[in-house]
Coordinates of C-alpha atoms in Angstrom, one line a residue:
M1 CA -44.2 16.1 -20.4
R2 CA -43.1 14.7 -17.8
I3 CA -39.2 13.0 -18.2
K4 CA -38.1 9.8 -15.9
S5 CA -34.7 9.4 -15.7
V6 CA -31.7 11.7 -17.6
V7 CA -28.3 8.7 -18.3
F8 CA -26.5 9.2 -19.9
K9 CA -23.6 7.2 -20.5
R10 CA -19.8 7.1 -19.6
S11 CA -17.3 8.2 -22.1
K12 CA -14.3 5.6 -23.4
K13 CA -11.4 7.9 -22.1
G14 CA -13.4 7.9 -18.9
L15 CA -14.1 3.4 -18.3
E16 CA -10.1 3.8 -19.0
E17 CA -9.9 6.0 -16.2
Q18 CA -12.4 3.4 -14.3
L19 CA -9.5 0.5 -15.3
K20 CA -6.8 3.2 -14.6
E21 CA -7.9 3.5 -10.6
S22 CA -9.0 -0.6 -10.1
I23 CA -5.5 -1.1 -11.6
D24 CA -4.5 0.9 -8.3
I25 CA -5.9 0.4 -6.5
I26 CA -5.2 -4.0 -6.3
N27 CA -1.4 -3.1 -6.3
G28 CA -2.1 -1.2 -3.6
S29 CA -3.7 -3.6 -2.1
I30 CA -0.9 -6.1 -3.1
Q31 CA 1.4 -3.7 -1.3
L32 CA -0.2 -3.6 1.9
I33 CA -0.7 -7.2 1.9
Q34 CA 3.2 -7.8 1.3
M35 CA 5.3 -5.1 2.9
E36 CA 2.7 -5.5 6.4
G37 CA 0.5 -8.4 6.4
R38 CA -2.4 -6.7 6.3
K39 CA -4.3 -10.4 4.5
A40 CA -7.5 -8.5 4.3
F41 CA -7.6 -6.2 1.8
L42 CA -6.9 -10.2 -0.4
K43 CA -11.2 -9.1 -0.4
V44 CA -10.5 -5.8 -2.0
I45 CA -8.1 -8.0 -5.5
A46 CA -11.4 -9.9 -5.2
V47 CA -13.9 -7.9 -6.6
Q48 CA -12.1 -5.6 -8.5
L49 CA -11.0 -8.5 -10.6
R50 CA -14.6 -9.3 -10.0
L51 CA -15.3 -5.6 -11.6
M52 CA -11.8 -6.0 -14.6
L53 CA -13.6 -9.5 -15.3
C54 CA -16.5 -11.1 -14.3
D55 CA -19.1 -8.2 -14.9
E56 CA -21.6 -9.1 -17.6
I57 CA -19.5 -6.4 -19.3
P58 CA -16.5 -6.8 -18.3
L59 CA -14.9 -3.8 -17.6
I60 CA -11.8 -4.7 -19.7
K61 CA -13.9 -5.4 -21.9
S62 CA -15.1 -1.9 -22.1
A63 CA -12.3 -0.2 -22.2
I64 CA -10.1 -2.2 -24.0
S65 CA -10.6 -2.6 -27.9
D66 CA -8.0 -5.6 -28.9
D67 CA -8.8 -8.7 -27.8
L68 CA -7.2 -8.8 -24.5
K69 CA -5.0 -12.1 -24.5
L70 CA -3.4 -14.2 -21.3
P71 CA -0.9 -16.6 -20.2
V72 CA -1.9 -20.1 -19.8
L73 CA -2.2 -21.9 -16.8
S74 CA 1.8 -23.4 -16.2
D75 CA 1.5 -28.0 -15.4
D76 CA 2.6 -26.3 -11.9
F77 CA 0.3 -28.8 -10.3
K78 CA 0.0 -31.1 -6.7
I79 CA -1.3 -33.9 -6.0
L80 CA -1.8 -34.6 -2.6
E81 CA -4.8 -36.6 -0.7
G82 CA -7.4 -35.9 -3.0
I83 CA -5.9 -32.9 -4.5
K84 CA -5.3 -31.7 -7.1
I85 CA -3.5 -28.0 -6.8
I86 CA -1.7 -25.7 -8.9
N87 CA 2.0 -24.2 -7.4
V88 CA 0.9 -20.8 -6.6
H89 CA 4.6 -19.4 -6.4
N90 CA 4.9 -20.5 -10.4
M91 CA 0.9 -20.0 -10.9
F92 CA 1.0 -18.9 -15.8
S93 CA 3.5 -20.3 -18.2
D94 CA 4.9 -17.3 -21.2
S95 CA 5.0 -20.7 -23.5
S96 CA 0.8 -19.5 -24.7
K97 CA -1.9 -16.4 -24.5
I98 CA -5.1 -17.8 -24.6
P99 CA -8.8 -15.5 -25.1
M100 CA -9.8 -14.0 -21.4
D101 CA -13.0 -16.0 -21.7
K102 CA -10.8 -18.9 -22.3
W103 CA -8.6 -17.9 -19.9
L104 CA -11.3 -17.2 -17.3
E105 CA -12.6 -21.4 -17.1
Q106 CA -9.7 -22.5 -16.5
K107 CA -9.4 -25.1 -13.8
I108 CA -6.4 -24.5 -11.0
C109 CA -7.7 -27.1 -8.0
K110 CA -9.6 -30.2 -8.5
V111 CA -10.9 -32.2 -4.9
T112 CA -12.3 -35.2 -4.2
I113 CA -14.1 -34.5 -1.1
R114 CA -16.0 -37.8 0.4
I115 CA -18.8 -37.2 2.7
P116 CA -20.4 -40.1 5.0
F117 CA -24.0 -40.6 4.2
P118 CA -26.5 -43.8 6.1
K119 CA -25.9 -46.7 4.3
N120 CA -30.4 -46.5 4.8
I121 CA -31.6 -44.2 4.9
F122 CA -34.9 -43.4 6.8
C123 CA -38.4 -41.9 5.2
S124 CA -40.2 -41.2 9.1
K125 CA -43.4 -40.1 6.7
C126 CA -44.0 -43.2 5.1
N127 CA -42.3 -45.6 7.4
Q128 CA -39.6 -47.2 4.9
H129 CA -36.3 -47.6 4.6
H130 CA -33.8 -46.8 2.0
S131 CA -30.9 -47.6 -0.2
V132 CA -28.6 -45.2 -0.3
K133 CA -26.0 -47.1 -2.7
K134 CA -29.4 -48.4 -5.1
E135 CA -31.2 -45.4 -4.9
H136 CA -30.8 -41.6 -6.1
Y137 CA -32.0 -39.1 -4.7
N138 CA -32.5 -35.5 -4.2
M139 CA -30.0 -35.1 -1.3
S140 CA -28.4 -31.5 0.6
V141 CA -26.7 -31.4 3.3
S142 CA -26.5 -29.2 6.0
S143 CA -22.9 -29.3 8.6
T144 CA -23.9 -26.9 11.8
A145 CA -23.8 -27.7 14.8
Q146 CA -25.2 -31.5 13.8
T147 CA -25.1 -32.6 9.9
M148 CA -28.0 -32.8 9.1
L149 CA -29.2 -34.3 5.2
Y150 CA -31.8 -33.4 4.3
F151 CA -33.8 -35.7 1.1
Q152 CA -36.1 -36.3 -0.7
C153 CA -38.0 -39.9 -0.4
K154 CA -38.7 -41.4 -4.4
R155 CA -41.9 -43.4 -2.9
C156 CA -44.2 -40.3 -1.1
R157 CA -42.4 -38.0 -2.3
E158 CA -42.0 -35.9 0.5
S159 CA -38.8 -34.3 2.1
C160 CA -37.5 -35.7 5.1
E161 CA -34.8 -34.6 6.8
I162 CA -32.0 -37.8 9.2
N163 CA -29.7 -36.6 11.5
I164 CA -25.8 -38.1 10.2
S165 CA -24.5 -38.0 13.8
N166 CA -26.8 -40.3 15.1
Y167 CA -25.0 -43.0 12.9
D168 CA -21.9 -45.1 14.1
N169 CA -18.9 -45.5 11.4
N170 CA -20.3 -48.9 10.6
E171 CA -23.8 -47.6 9.1
T172 CA -22.0 -44.9 6.8
V173 CA -20.7 -45.1 2.9
R174 CA -18.6 -42.0 2.4
I175 CA -19.4 -40.9 -1.4
P176 CA -17.4 -39.3 -3.0
I177 CA -18.0 -35.7 -4.7
V178 CA -15.7 -33.9 -7.0
T179 CA -15.6 -29.9 -7.4
S180 CA -12.8 -28.3 -9.9
T181 CA -11.5 -24.2 -9.0
S182 CA -11.8 -22.1 -12.4
I183 CA -10.2 -19.1 -12.1
M184 CA -13.5 -17.8 -12.4
S185 CA -15.4 -19.5 -9.6
L186 CA -12.9 -18.8 -7.0
I187 CA -12.8 -14.2 -7.9
R188 CA -16.3 -14.3 -7.9
S189 CA -16.7 -16.4 -4.7
Q190 CA -13.7 -14.6 -2.9
A191 CA -16.1 -10.9 -3.5
N192 CA -19.7 -12.3 -4.2
K193 CA -19.5 -15.0 -1.0
N194 CA -16.5 -14.5 1.2
G195 CA -16.9 -11.2 2.5
G196 CA -15.4 -9.3 -0.4
A197 CA -19.0 -7.0 -1.3
H198 CA -21.0 -9.4 0.0
V199 CA -20.7 -12.1 3.3
D200 CA -23.5 -15.6 2.2
R201 CA -24.3 -16.7 6.1
E202 CA -24.7 -20.6 4.1
V203 CA -21.6 -21.8 2.2
N204 CA -21.7 -24.5 -0.4
L205 CA -19.5 -27.2 -0.6
Y206 CA -18.8 -26.7 -4.0
D207 CA -17.9 -22.9 -2.8
L208 CA -16.4 -23.9 0.9
G209 CA -13.1 -25.1 -1.4
N210 CA -12.9 -21.6 -2.7
F211 CA -11.7 -19.3 -0.1
D212 CA -8.7 -21.2 1.4
L213 CA -7.1 -19.7 -2.3
D214 CA -7.1 -16.8 -1.6
S215 CA -3.9 -16.3 -1.7
Y216 CA -4.6 -16.7 -4.8
L217 CA -6.0 -13.6 -6.6
I218 CA -2.1 -12.1 -6.8
P219 CA -0.9 -14.5 -9.3
I220 CA -3.5 -13.8 -11.2
A221 CA -4.3 -10.1 -10.2
R222 CA -0.3 -9.4 -11.1
S223 CA -1.5 -11.8 -14.6
V224 CA -4.2 -9.3 -15.4
I225 CA -2.4 -6.0 -15.0
Q226 CA 0.6 -7.2 -16.9
S227 CA -1.3 -8.5 -19.4
I228 CA -2.8 -4.4 -19.9
E229 CA 0.0 -2.8 -19.5
S230 CA 1.3 -5.1 -22.7
I231 CA -1.0 -4.0 -25.6
K232 CA -1.3 -0.6 -23.0
S233 CA -0.6 1.9 -21.7
L234 CA -2.7 4.1 -19.4

């Protein structure tokens, strides 16, 4: 007989100790940010929040038997130039509390971005011009030194690319793209894509806005810790 592996399950006490360590790491990081201006520790907070809230089996659900409820977002939103965003200094309200899963889905920011697209796109494979307004294409945009538009031609089904930078303003139309940020998407973007535990070489437009919201991690973390401490002493 050959034993391939031996697996040990963490005890409830061991999971609680892990949760306590995460809280200590977050509190220490907040102190370093506020006392010494070391904003790089926002990435540390993001990773601990992902561990506690966003993993396949969140640490909070493993360590705490009670159904954790957290305060709803306040209605203190600001609207400016296509951006609707909650006030970072007045983020949560004590008016009511909701389960963790619903709390993570709350939207803290909504942004409308108008991307310039050519009014007519040209497929070099079948030598046809197509109207962007009249047709819906499987499009993607990549912006590096040049802004490239990649699309699939509906006529010949081939993949094509054009350089948007070559078009004048009167040859383009601005197409609105709406993106919103939830508490969960902010945590995951910061932890998984922006240097928390991993750095993506390419950034999707829908994640790009999340990178400017890292200061919101502190009130999010404080709300989580206060909610835990209100029901359990670790």
